[in-house]
Amino acid sequence: MKKWTMPLLLSCLAACQQTTDNGNTQNNLNIAGVNFVEQVKAQTGKTVIPYQKFTLDNGLTVILHQDASDPLVHVDVTYHVGSGREELGKSGFAHFFEHMMFQGSENVGDEQHFKLVTEAGGTMNGTTNSDRTNYFQTVPANQLEKMLWLEADRMGFLLDAVTQEKFEVQRETVKNERGQRIDNRPYGRLNERVSQALYPAGHPYSWPVIGYMEDLNRVNVNDLKAFFLRWYGPNNATITIGGDIDVKQTMALVKKYFGSIPRGPEVDMPEKKPATLTADRYISMEDNVHLPLIYMSYPTVSVRHEDEAPLDVLSSILGGGKTSLLYKNLVKNQIAVQASVSHPCAELACTFNLLALPHPVSGKNLADIETIIRDTLKEFEQRGVQDDDLIKVKADMEANFIYGLQSVAGKVSQLAANETFTGNPNYIEQDIARYANVTKEDVMRVFNTYIKGQHAVIMSVVPKGKRDLIARVDNFTPPKRAITGASQTSADDLVLRKATDNFDRSVIPAAGANKAVDVPSMWQKTLGNGIKVLATQSTETPTTSMLLRIPAGHYYTDKDKAGLVALLASMLNESTTKRSAEQMSNELDKLGASVYISPSDQYLNVNINALTKNIDATLALVNEKLLAPAFIESEFARNKSNAIQGAINNKKDAGYLASTAYSQLLHSDNIAALPISGTETTLANISLNDVKAFYQQQVKPYNAQLIVVSNLEKKAVENTLNVFNDWQGKGKELAITLPKPDTKMGVIYLVNKDQAAQSAIRIGKRSLTQDITGEYYQSYLMNFPLGGAFNSRINLNLREDKGYTYGARSGFSADKFAGFFTASAEVRADATDKSIVEFVKEIDRYATSGISREELTFMRNAINQKDALKYETPSAKLGFLAQILEHDLSPDFVKERAAIVENISAEQINKLAKKHLQLSEMLMVVVGDEKTLKPQLEALGYDVINYSI
């Protein structure tokens, strides 16, 4: 089901901060070339993200949102161009430019964008979809001017820095991204194939956002530059800035850096182009998967069409969780391991998609599943729409919108999207109205209009050699792609736009004084039943988030029954003695609350998110889940069977194979060597009685940890927690040792994955256990320049210089019992041996020669300026407080760590590097095509040992 972005609210949120009249009053900035458009203020009873909107004379739209709750800013630049504005035969350009925009510009050096943002203590990224490309940074507030300088330089001064060499390296990076995310992933080509069949040839949604590699192989750098000149003008962009800002100062900076950038060509809104089908189109493909899959896609409308909202409600009824019809008819009775419905919408078109994966024990093929899905649609027609269907959707809308306001990034991205696609940042209330006004009749109308009796693309994905499982013989073949001739764009064809300035853009703006960041104030208490509580108040949104950690994790179980805690978590998410699983899900949905129980190594985790007005009702349901699980045999059988199928299916994923083999090799024969989710063998050993016995033994409150972030004051939180008073008892204490294994080091363990498009690499060893301010933390600092940041040595080498991978990294990971140093990447299959050579070179060079002075400064700045981002959202606060409770820390540990960062010397770091980065103490795991890789790896001089899991 769609994640709602626009829910119903009945009053102004705390984030609005004030209650004033809304109006388009004139703003008195008096900055030449800056045109005031409107100011939208908070209003009681209305849902508003307050902002001011301006335009520059060159057409750039500027939206500013003030939020002084944290000393940080979020800068988003959205260009109204995605893959939907590419030309036939020139796919992938929009996504390609997302990569090129990080490769330096006229005044920003190669890789310097990453370095400057990271060194400022910030985070950043860029994303591309069919309709827009955006670039964003979250940084401490004193770094705003530097971010505007960076964004302006790549908007107005990029092309001279785009070289053929950079083009070719990033082309390889994009190929690696496609390999990792699509070609080497089970079912990875599903959406690409469906789009080819759904849309007519030449439709801008008929090709994937990442593009076809043959298109990128055929064009040259000037074709890309022409695309930039067409779409990346300021008049096709919106810059949205939110956080701790001064409006007048910020607009002066925007004018300074962006005002002189010339307009680009005029851009019109694209024409809506929903697909139309005159008959069902059956297509299929074989893939390296364990389970077959059927996917039915109906064309519908376009985003914000009047029928989008009722279609979303319909998708919820048919396939939105345990209360849905597909769940009842396919998953609950073990005919399918998974079934869902979605209604994704884009600017030009939307689709209504139904998906299912049959369970092997059911004996059903995809034709059988299609029949059940079509019968379910008939069942809906008879059932109709119930009151709870609408209540749940509107509650989900409200909750998701409020959660989206918990970060300044969430608010900025909402404003930016609304402006880009509607021209109105304050489109929230229109969106709210169209969902709030959905009626039962609307839902039935759209069902009859777009689904009943209509045609779809029906895609079958089956394991290799299993074509007998497809739903129906293919009756559609997409027309052959029209391929243009050789690129005709030359440098002489490009009409460059140059800005004229009265200042020197080559000077990097200095950051202002770093604003103090206060550690959240907190209070601590132990409940009468032994639960340790650590809580803080956060008043930005009317929400309560909790993390309950019960000492009942994976490490408490026997290795022969690995996966037991995962099955227990699944059962606690099922029926209670008072409610069926469907009834429980229905009640939580109507509250707009989420409760998710999951296993980890040491804990059974209960994650709770609720609107504060519903927290008492939500915790009553949590308490019921914990104290009164029904443990129904049929539910256990279904969850166990699904878990076994998941374990088998995981073996189709190279990353899973690599991580699992790596863990097995670096642990002795104990529970830590096995995945938390279990294996096919260990799961088969587990009975419902095993789960019940473990529950009775271990799911107890004594020594559990409860972390709370709420807008409630302490007394109100304490009253809320009284719901747990009847829960009593103490589980067994954890007694485990994880000795180092006698596994042979200095060799390569090769796990076969036939015809893998990429190879997964893990290089490492057992290392330090976790500490907060000791050698483990200091080793984290040591590794930062080697593999702990985007512009680390390893990533720059393998990704940016060589184009072998989409990303490479190294780092230390640990708990109280064991730790690892690991370097990892998923690399092009044909560059596996070369990638290992580069990994070894970088690790050995760093161990031998140590850190540079520049890297030491970079590390200090990057880590010590991150504080503004550590505590912003409830989720971030939960993680911070959980660390304090787990290690019994004083909040002053933050200052102690900052002092370590500031004072650690190059000599100390180099000593740690020599100690912990000895390659002779490490092993390597490689997952890929054994026939091809084994001779190549042996040619490097390594002993290569075949390994299977």
PDB file of C-alpha atoms in Angstrom, residues 479-651:
ATOM      1  CA  PRO A 479       8.622  -3.708 -30.305  1.00  0.00           C
ATOM      2  CA  LYS A 480      12.322  -3.548 -30.950  1.00  0.00           C
ATOM      3  CA  ARG A 481      13.785  -0.427 -29.421  1.00  0.00           C
ATOM      4  CA  ALA A 482      14.447   2.351 -31.881  1.00  0.00           C
ATOM      5  CA  ILE A 483      18.162   2.996 -31.705  1.00  0.00           C
ATOM      6  CA  THR A 484      19.464   6.255 -33.074  1.00  0.00           C
ATOM      7  CA  GLY A 485      22.663   6.428 -35.023  1.00  0.00           C
ATOM      8  CA  ALA A 486      26.001   7.562 -33.709  1.00  0.00           C
ATOM      9  CA  SER A 487      25.918  10.677 -31.570  1.00  0.00           C
ATOM     10  CA  GLN A 488      25.751  13.854 -33.629  1.00  0.00           C
ATOM     11  CA  THR A 489      26.433  16.292 -30.793  1.00  0.00           C
ATOM     12  CA  SER A 490      29.789  18.000 -30.974  1.00  0.00           C
ATOM     13  CA  ALA A 491      31.351  20.665 -28.821  1.00  0.00           C
ATOM     14  CA  ASP A 492      30.489  23.223 -31.512  1.00  0.00           C
ATOM     15  CA  ASP A 493      26.782  22.386 -31.157  1.00  0.00           C
ATOM     16  CA  LEU A 494      26.714  23.441 -27.507  1.00  0.00           C
ATOM     17  CA  VAL A 495      25.554  26.948 -26.613  1.00  0.00           C
ATOM     18  CA  LEU A 496      27.029  27.534 -23.187  1.00  0.00           C
ATOM     19  CA  ARG A 497      25.543  29.960 -20.664  1.00  0.00           C
ATOM     20  CA  LYS A 498      28.026  31.906 -18.568  1.00  0.00           C
ATOM     21  CA  ALA A 499      27.424  33.941 -15.447  1.00  0.00           C
ATOM     22  CA  THR A 500      29.109  37.274 -14.816  1.00  0.00           C
ATOM     23  CA  ASP A 501      29.923  37.997 -11.174  1.00  0.00           C
ATOM     24  CA  ASN A 502      31.405  40.782  -9.090  1.00  0.00           C
ATOM     25  CA  PHE A 503      33.056  38.385  -6.628  1.00  0.00           C
ATOM     26  CA  ASP A 504      35.524  35.521  -6.794  1.00  0.00           C
ATOM     27  CA  ARG A 505      33.654  32.204  -6.900  1.00  0.00           C
ATOM     28  CA  SER A 506      36.838  30.237  -6.441  1.00  0.00           C
ATOM     29  CA  VAL A 507      36.963  31.261  -2.774  1.00  0.00           C
ATOM     30  CA  ILE A 508      35.296  28.669  -0.539  1.00  0.00           C
ATOM     31  CA  PRO A 509      33.024  30.478   1.934  1.00  0.00           C
ATOM     32  CA  ALA A 510      34.168  30.241   5.504  1.00  0.00           C
ATOM     33  CA  ALA A 511      31.812  28.696   8.035  1.00  0.00           C
ATOM     34  CA  GLY A 512      30.441  30.823  10.818  1.00  0.00           C
ATOM     35  CA  ALA A 513      30.747  29.943  14.474  1.00  0.00           C
ATOM     36  CA  ASN A 514      29.531  26.417  15.192  1.00  0.00           C
ATOM     37  CA  LYS A 515      26.368  26.701  17.253  1.00  0.00           C
ATOM     38  CA  ALA A 516      26.313  24.772  20.500  1.00  0.00           C
ATOM     39  CA  VAL A 517      24.365  21.530  20.382  1.00  0.00           C
ATOM     40  CA  ASP A 518      22.748  20.477  23.614  1.00  0.00           C
ATOM     41  CA  VAL A 519      22.604  16.803  24.496  1.00  0.00           C
ATOM     42  CA  PRO A 520      18.923  15.996  25.059  1.00  0.00           C
ATOM     43  CA  SER A 521      17.893  16.316  28.688  1.00  0.00           C
ATOM     44  CA  MET A 522      16.741  12.952  29.958  1.00  0.00           C
ATOM     45  CA  TRP A 523      15.369  11.164  32.962  1.00  0.00           C
ATOM     46  CA  GLN A 524      15.854   7.626  34.158  1.00  0.00           C
ATOM     47  CA  LYS A 525      13.792   5.238  36.222  1.00  0.00           C
ATOM     48  CA  THR A 526      13.467   1.527  36.956  1.00  0.00           C
ATOM     49  CA  LEU A 527       9.912   0.232  37.012  1.00  0.00           C
ATOM     50  CA  GLY A 528       8.715  -2.098  39.749  1.00  0.00           C
ATOM     51  CA  ASN A 529       9.044  -5.106  37.448  1.00  0.00           C
ATOM     52  CA  GLY A 530      12.671  -4.333  36.606  1.00  0.00           C
ATOM     53  CA  ILE A 531      12.339  -2.493  33.294  1.00  0.00           C
ATOM     54  CA  LYS A 532      15.007   0.199  33.023  1.00  0.00           C
ATOM     55  CA  VAL A 533      13.547   3.361  31.497  1.00  0.00           C
ATOM     56  CA  LEU A 534      15.476   6.195  29.857  1.00  0.00           C
ATOM     57  CA  ALA A 535      13.373   8.985  28.383  1.00  0.00           C
ATOM     58  CA  THR A 536      13.556  12.435  26.882  1.00  0.00           C
ATOM     59  CA  GLN A 537      10.956  14.983  25.896  1.00  0.00           C
ATOM     60  CA  SER A 538      10.738  16.176  22.280  1.00  0.00           C
ATOM     61  CA  THR A 539       7.973  18.688  21.637  1.00  0.00           C
ATOM     62  CA  GLU A 540       8.342  19.240  17.889  1.00  0.00           C
ATOM     63  CA  THR A 541       5.583  16.805  16.935  1.00  0.00           C
ATOM     64  CA  PRO A 542       2.735  15.248  18.968  1.00  0.00           C
ATOM     65  CA  THR A 543       4.228  11.766  18.769  1.00  0.00           C
ATOM     66  CA  THR A 544       5.631   9.102  21.049  1.00  0.00           C
ATOM     67  CA  SER A 545       8.306   6.629  19.971  1.00  0.00           C
ATOM     68  CA  MET A 546       9.491   3.760  22.137  1.00  0.00           C
ATOM     69  CA  LEU A 547      12.042   0.995  21.855  1.00  0.00           C
ATOM     70  CA  LEU A 548      11.602  -1.912  24.274  1.00  0.00           C
ATOM     71  CA  ARG A 549      14.591  -4.262  24.319  1.00  0.00           C
ATOM     72  CA  ILE A 550      13.966  -7.576  26.093  1.00  0.00           C
ATOM     73  CA  PRO A 551      17.027  -9.762  26.905  1.00  0.00           C
ATOM     74  CA  ALA A 552      15.814 -12.616  24.696  1.00  0.00           C
ATOM     75  CA  GLY A 553      17.898 -12.419  21.555  1.00  0.00           C
ATOM     76  CA  HIS A 554      19.555 -14.809  19.114  1.00  0.00           C
ATOM     77  CA  TYR A 555      22.512 -15.437  21.440  1.00  0.00           C
ATOM     78  CA  TYR A 556      20.215 -16.999  24.042  1.00  0.00           C
ATOM     79  CA  THR A 557      19.331 -19.928  21.763  1.00  0.00           C
ATOM     80  CA  ASP A 558      21.055 -23.132  20.707  1.00  0.00           C
ATOM     81  CA  LYS A 559      22.896 -23.173  17.382  1.00  0.00           C
ATOM     82  CA  ASP A 560      20.896 -26.162  16.200  1.00  0.00           C
ATOM     83  CA  LYS A 561      17.757 -24.052  16.476  1.00  0.00           C
ATOM     84  CA  ALA A 562      18.984 -20.765  15.043  1.00  0.00           C
ATOM     85  CA  GLY A 563      16.007 -18.730  13.960  1.00  0.00           C
ATOM     86  CA  LEU A 564      13.953 -19.548  17.050  1.00  0.00           C
ATOM     87  CA  VAL A 565      13.839 -15.930  18.226  1.00  0.00           C
ATOM     88  CA  ALA A 566      12.885 -14.783  14.723  1.00  0.00           C
ATOM     89  CA  LEU A 567       9.983 -17.245  14.791  1.00  0.00           C
ATOM     90  CA  LEU A 568       9.010 -16.048  18.272  1.00  0.00           C
ATOM     91  CA  ALA A 569       8.944 -12.467  16.995  1.00  0.00           C
ATOM     92  CA  SER A 570       6.722 -13.577  14.114  1.00  0.00           C
ATOM     93  CA  MET A 571       4.337 -15.275  16.538  1.00  0.00           C
ATOM     94  CA  LEU A 572       4.166 -12.199  18.777  1.00  0.00           C
ATOM     95  CA  ASN A 573       3.113 -10.295  15.653  1.00  0.00           C
ATOM     96  CA  GLU A 574       0.250 -12.776  15.167  1.00  0.00           C
ATOM     97  CA  SER A 575      -2.917 -13.488  17.184  1.00  0.00           C
ATOM     98  CA  THR A 576      -3.376 -13.015  20.919  1.00  0.00           C
ATOM     99  CA  THR A 577      -5.803 -14.908  23.139  1.00  0.00           C
ATOM    100  CA  LYS A 578      -8.141 -11.911  22.861  1.00  0.00           C
ATOM    101  CA  ARG A 579      -7.812 -10.926  19.206  1.00  0.00           C
ATOM    102  CA  SER A 580      -6.999 -12.528  15.901  1.00  0.00           C
ATOM    103  CA  ALA A 581      -3.980 -11.234  14.000  1.00  0.00           C
ATOM    104  CA  GLU A 582      -6.370  -9.477  11.626  1.00  0.00           C
ATOM    105  CA  GLN A 583      -8.276  -7.824  14.463  1.00  0.00           C
ATOM    106  CA  MET A 584      -5.042  -6.689  16.104  1.00  0.00           C
ATOM    107  CA  SER A 585      -3.781  -5.249  12.829  1.00  0.00           C
ATOM    108  CA  ASN A 586      -7.098  -3.513  12.280  1.00  0.00           C
ATOM    109  CA  GLU A 587      -7.024  -1.867  15.715  1.00  0.00           C
ATOM    110  CA  LEU A 588      -3.456  -0.612  15.266  1.00  0.00           C
ATOM    111  CA  ASP A 589      -4.253   0.690  11.782  1.00  0.00           C
ATOM    112  CA  LYS A 590      -7.225   2.662  13.097  1.00  0.00           C
ATOM    113  CA  LEU A 591      -4.922   4.277  15.660  1.00  0.00           C
ATOM    114  CA  GLY A 592      -2.354   5.170  12.995  1.00  0.00           C
ATOM    115  CA  ALA A 593       0.182   3.284  15.116  1.00  0.00           C
ATOM    116  CA  SER A 594       2.931   0.859  14.217  1.00  0.00           C
ATOM    117  CA  VAL A 595       4.217  -1.924  16.459  1.00  0.00           C
ATOM    118  CA  TYR A 596       6.955  -4.132  15.096  1.00  0.00           C
ATOM    119  CA  ILE A 597       8.646  -6.934  17.016  1.00  0.00           C
ATOM    120  CA  SER A 598      11.987  -8.159  15.690  1.00  0.00           C
ATOM    121  CA  PRO A 599      15.039 -10.130  16.855  1.00  0.00           C
ATOM    122  CA  SER A 600      18.645  -9.059  17.251  1.00  0.00           C
ATOM    123  CA  ASP A 601      21.695 -10.800  18.688  1.00  0.00           C
ATOM    124  CA  GLN A 602      21.049  -9.858  22.314  1.00  0.00           C
ATOM    125  CA  TYR A 603      17.474  -8.576  22.362  1.00  0.00           C
ATOM    126  CA  LEU A 604      13.932  -9.073  21.271  1.00  0.00           C
ATOM    127  CA  ASN A 605      13.065  -5.556  20.106  1.00  0.00           C
ATOM    128  CA  VAL A 606       9.632  -3.958  20.226  1.00  0.00           C
ATOM    129  CA  ASN A 607       9.496  -0.782  18.131  1.00  0.00           C
ATOM    130  CA  ILE A 608       6.488   1.455  18.826  1.00  0.00           C
ATOM    131  CA  ASN A 609       5.449   4.615  17.004  1.00  0.00           C
ATOM    132  CA  ALA A 610       2.184   6.354  17.813  1.00  0.00           C
ATOM    133  CA  LEU A 611       0.450   9.684  17.834  1.00  0.00           C
ATOM    134  CA  THR A 612       0.600  10.733  21.468  1.00  0.00           C
ATOM    135  CA  LYS A 613      -3.163  11.075  21.643  1.00  0.00           C
ATOM    136  CA  ASN A 614      -3.311   7.318  20.924  1.00  0.00           C
ATOM    137  CA  ILE A 615      -0.339   6.115  22.972  1.00  0.00           C
ATOM    138  CA  ASP A 616      -2.365   4.592  25.805  1.00  0.00           C
ATOM    139  CA  ALA A 617      -4.516   2.579  23.411  1.00  0.00           C
ATOM    140  CA  THR A 618      -1.404   1.548  21.474  1.00  0.00           C
ATOM    141  CA  LEU A 619       0.466   0.366  24.585  1.00  0.00           C
ATOM    142  CA  ALA A 620      -2.562  -1.620  25.702  1.00  0.00           C
ATOM    143  CA  LEU A 621      -2.265  -3.564  22.448  1.00  0.00           C
ATOM    144  CA  VAL A 622       1.511  -3.928  22.906  1.00  0.00           C
ATOM    145  CA  ASN A 623       0.944  -5.308  26.381  1.00  0.00           C
ATOM    146  CA  GLU A 624      -1.577  -7.767  24.967  1.00  0.00           C
ATOM    147  CA  LYS A 625       0.905  -8.931  22.335  1.00  0.00           C
ATOM    148  CA  LEU A 626       3.583  -9.533  24.982  1.00  0.00           C
ATOM    149  CA  LEU A 627       1.470 -11.097  27.711  1.00  0.00           C
ATOM    150  CA  ALA A 628      -1.196 -13.000  25.809  1.00  0.00           C
ATOM    151  CA  PRO A 629       0.171 -14.517  22.582  1.00  0.00           C
ATOM    152  CA  ALA A 630      -2.151 -17.220  21.277  1.00  0.00           C
ATOM    153  CA  PHE A 631       0.574 -19.435  19.739  1.00  0.00           C
ATOM    154  CA  ILE A 632      -1.822 -20.983  17.243  1.00  0.00           C
ATOM    155  CA  GLU A 633      -0.409 -24.048  15.498  1.00  0.00           C
ATOM    156  CA  SER A 634      -1.565 -23.033  12.006  1.00  0.00           C
ATOM    157  CA  GLU A 635       0.008 -19.576  12.372  1.00  0.00           C
ATOM    158  CA  PHE A 636       3.263 -21.149  13.530  1.00  0.00           C
ATOM    159  CA  ALA A 637       3.262 -23.583  10.609  1.00  0.00           C
ATOM    160  CA  ARG A 638       2.758 -20.730   8.159  1.00  0.00           C
ATOM    161  CA  ASN A 639       5.501 -18.559   9.679  1.00  0.00           C
ATOM    162  CA  LYS A 640       7.949 -21.439   9.908  1.00  0.00           C
ATOM    163  CA  SER A 641       7.281 -22.516   6.350  1.00  0.00           C
ATOM    164  CA  ASN A 642       7.670 -18.943   5.076  1.00  0.00           C
ATOM    165  CA  ALA A 643      10.919 -18.569   7.036  1.00  0.00           C
ATOM    166  CA  ILE A 644      12.323 -21.717   5.431  1.00  0.00           C
ATOM    167  CA  GLN A 645      11.395 -20.447   1.989  1.00  0.00           C
ATOM    168  CA  GLY A 646      13.041 -17.137   2.842  1.00  0.00           C
ATOM    169  CA  ALA A 647      16.229 -18.908   3.924  1.00  0.00           C
ATOM    170  CA  ILE A 648      16.334 -20.797   0.621  1.00  0.00           C
ATOM    171  CA  ASN A 649      15.603 -17.665  -1.375  1.00  0.00           C
ATOM    172  CA  ASN A 650      18.340 -15.730   0.450  1.00  0.00           C
ATOM    173  CA  LYS A 651      20.895 -18.013  -1.153  1.00  0.00           C
TER     174      LYS A 651
END
